[in-house]
Amino acid sequence: MALTTTTRGEHVPTRTGGGWIRHWDPEDPSFWRRTGKRTAWKNLVLSVLAEHLGFNVWTLMSVVVVGLDEAGYAFTVGQKFWLLILPNLVGALLRVPYTFAVPRFGGRGWTTTSVTLLLIPCGMLALAVVNENTPYWFFVLTAATMGVGGGNFSSSMTNISFFFPESRKGLALGINAAGGNIGVAVSQLLVPFVIHLGTGVQLSYAALMWMPFIIVVAACSWTFMNSLSTARPDNGSYREAVTSRHTPTLSLLYVGTFGSFIGFSFAFPSLTELAFPEFSSLVGITFLGALIGALTRPLGGWVSDRFDGARITLWNFCALALGTLGIMGGVGTNSFALFFGSFVLVFALTGIGNGSTYRMIPPVFTAEALARAAHTGEPTDSALARAKRRSGAVIGVVGAVGALGGVLINLVFKFSLQATGGLLPALVFVLLFFGCCATVTWRYYVRPGSSPASPSPDTLERQTAV
């Protein structure tokens, strides 16, 4: 389909071969209303399905670990936690190259590839659990390959960020991320049921159940998704993203929100079983934590679209600290109800924080680009286009660093359990870390004179006018 005219308000997408779209202008109300909205939401739906499967596989080991003893594998607590840590670590490290893959292969091509790669860890897990003599090193390798499920988060978020206008980006990114995050809850809900079908425990079913869905979603991604030529951050965008003074602080905040979400998601079933063995029969309901955390993520983006995202992030970290105190109280008083309820509250808050922290990124770089344009005389449309490319690059970097928080959370719990046999030292560390994140948020984005982290009406008006 070719461009009908170059007058703003009359653009329609210009399609080239291989599902690529050359012209894309979601900030143009007419373009968005006529064709942009439909195409953007189509790609978002398929992105959600692909990312959902990624999280299904990424966190699969968190469920399998709980059933290893019953299946006849006598691994120590330390060995089991390494099986939880490795998918976190590999998934976090893969997020940077996965972000670079979108500009190289396009959203359609890379989404199809990233989904197809999920067949590898599923196949390895199915092989690992069919023999009680499978060596520990093969489980380690299997856990590491599950990291491919975590890598596609950054590529998906970067890709979808280009499809939507600034005024709707918070909600779109929230929905996209929530669709993936819900994959944690779905695995923790369905896998325990599936592996107990028939006689005994059948851990191979945990892997085999996802393979048909992976094949179907990969085929649909290749058939129906699009790639945007404008979603190609140049090398300068990534260089600016890495060297920007905002990237380390935003990454730290995302470590505090998403790192906590994914780290707690991996650990919650095991921690519940270890801290309250008398309630081990209730480990199956731990999926509620990840589910609620996933569902609240769009809420964080939606609220940040309308209010000050930085202030929401600040108050969210304060509430996370209070929730952590509740978990500590549950452990200290041996109250399962307080422990579980506080953990679910923390999950809900991490979801809100995930949405609000990610929503802070585009306005920060948009405001910075407009200020530079006013000083240098650079055309506003050029400055905003550069800010959008830079934001896309930063989203990938922040997503990668944030995922490392899951590694940190599980390492802290591992060392705490091995050194003291309890959870309290680890929870004290988490409490102090949330306090640090709240302080950083106030210092750089909330206090008077700090950098803006929410779009002002004037900024939105200028973006729409370009």
CSV table of C-alpha atoms in Angstrom, one decimal, residues 54 57-62 64-65 79-95 98 117-125 128 135-152 266 407:
chain,number,residue,atom,x,y,z
A,54,GLY,CA,8.4,-16.5,27.0
A,57,VAL,CA,9.1,-21.0,29.8
A,58,TRP,CA,11.4,-18.5,31.6
A,59,THR,CA,9.9,-19.2,35.0
A,60,LEU,CA,9.1,-22.9,34.5
A,61,MET,CA,11.9,-24.1,36.7
A,62,SER,CA,10.4,-22.3,39.7
A,64,VAL,CA,9.7,-27.8,38.6
A,65,VAL,CA,12.2,-27.3,41.5
A,79,GLN,CA,21.6,-26.5,44.2
A,80,LYS,CA,17.9,-25.8,43.8
A,81,PHE,CA,18.5,-22.0,44.1
A,82,TRP,CA,21.1,-22.1,41.4
A,83,LEU,CA,18.4,-23.6,39.2
A,84,LEU,CA,16.3,-20.6,40.0
A,85,ILE,CA,19.2,-18.1,39.6
A,86,LEU,CA,20.5,-19.2,36.2
A,87,PRO,CA,17.3,-18.5,34.1
A,88,ASN,CA,17.2,-15.0,35.8
A,89,LEU,CA,20.8,-14.4,34.9
A,90,VAL,CA,20.8,-15.6,31.3
A,91,GLY,CA,17.4,-13.9,30.6
A,92,ALA,CA,18.8,-10.6,31.9
A,93,LEU,CA,22.0,-10.9,29.8
A,94,LEU,CA,20.1,-11.8,26.7
A,95,ARG,CA,17.9,-8.7,26.9
A,98,TYR,CA,17.5,-9.1,22.0
A,117,LEU,CA,13.7,-20.6,20.4
A,118,LEU,CA,11.5,-21.5,23.3
A,119,LEU,CA,11.2,-25.1,21.9
A,120,ILE,CA,14.9,-25.7,22.9
A,121,PRO,CA,14.5,-25.4,26.8
A,122,CYS,CA,11.2,-27.3,26.6
A,123,GLY,CA,12.8,-30.2,24.8
A,124,MET,CA,15.8,-30.2,27.2
A,125,LEU,CA,13.6,-30.2,30.3
A,128,ALA,CA,16.2,-34.2,31.8
A,135,PRO,CA,23.2,-35.5,36.2
A,136,TYR,CA,22.9,-32.1,37.9
A,137,TRP,CA,25.0,-30.4,35.3
A,138,PHE,CA,22.3,-31.1,32.7
A,139,PHE,CA,19.6,-29.5,34.9
A,140,VAL,CA,22.0,-26.5,35.2
A,141,LEU,CA,22.3,-26.3,31.4
A,142,THR,CA,18.5,-26.7,31.0
A,143,ALA,CA,17.9,-23.9,33.5
A,144,ALA,CA,20.3,-21.6,31.7
A,145,THR,CA,18.6,-22.2,28.3
A,146,MET,CA,15.3,-21.2,29.9
A,147,GLY,CA,16.7,-17.7,29.9
A,148,VAL,CA,15.7,-17.3,26.3
A,149,GLY,CA,12.2,-16.8,27.6
A,150,GLY,CA,13.3,-13.7,29.5
A,151,GLY,CA,15.3,-12.1,26.8
A,152,ASN,CA,12.3,-11.4,24.5
A,266,PHE,CA,10.9,-17.5,41.1
A,407,VAL,CA,19.3,-12.6,40.2
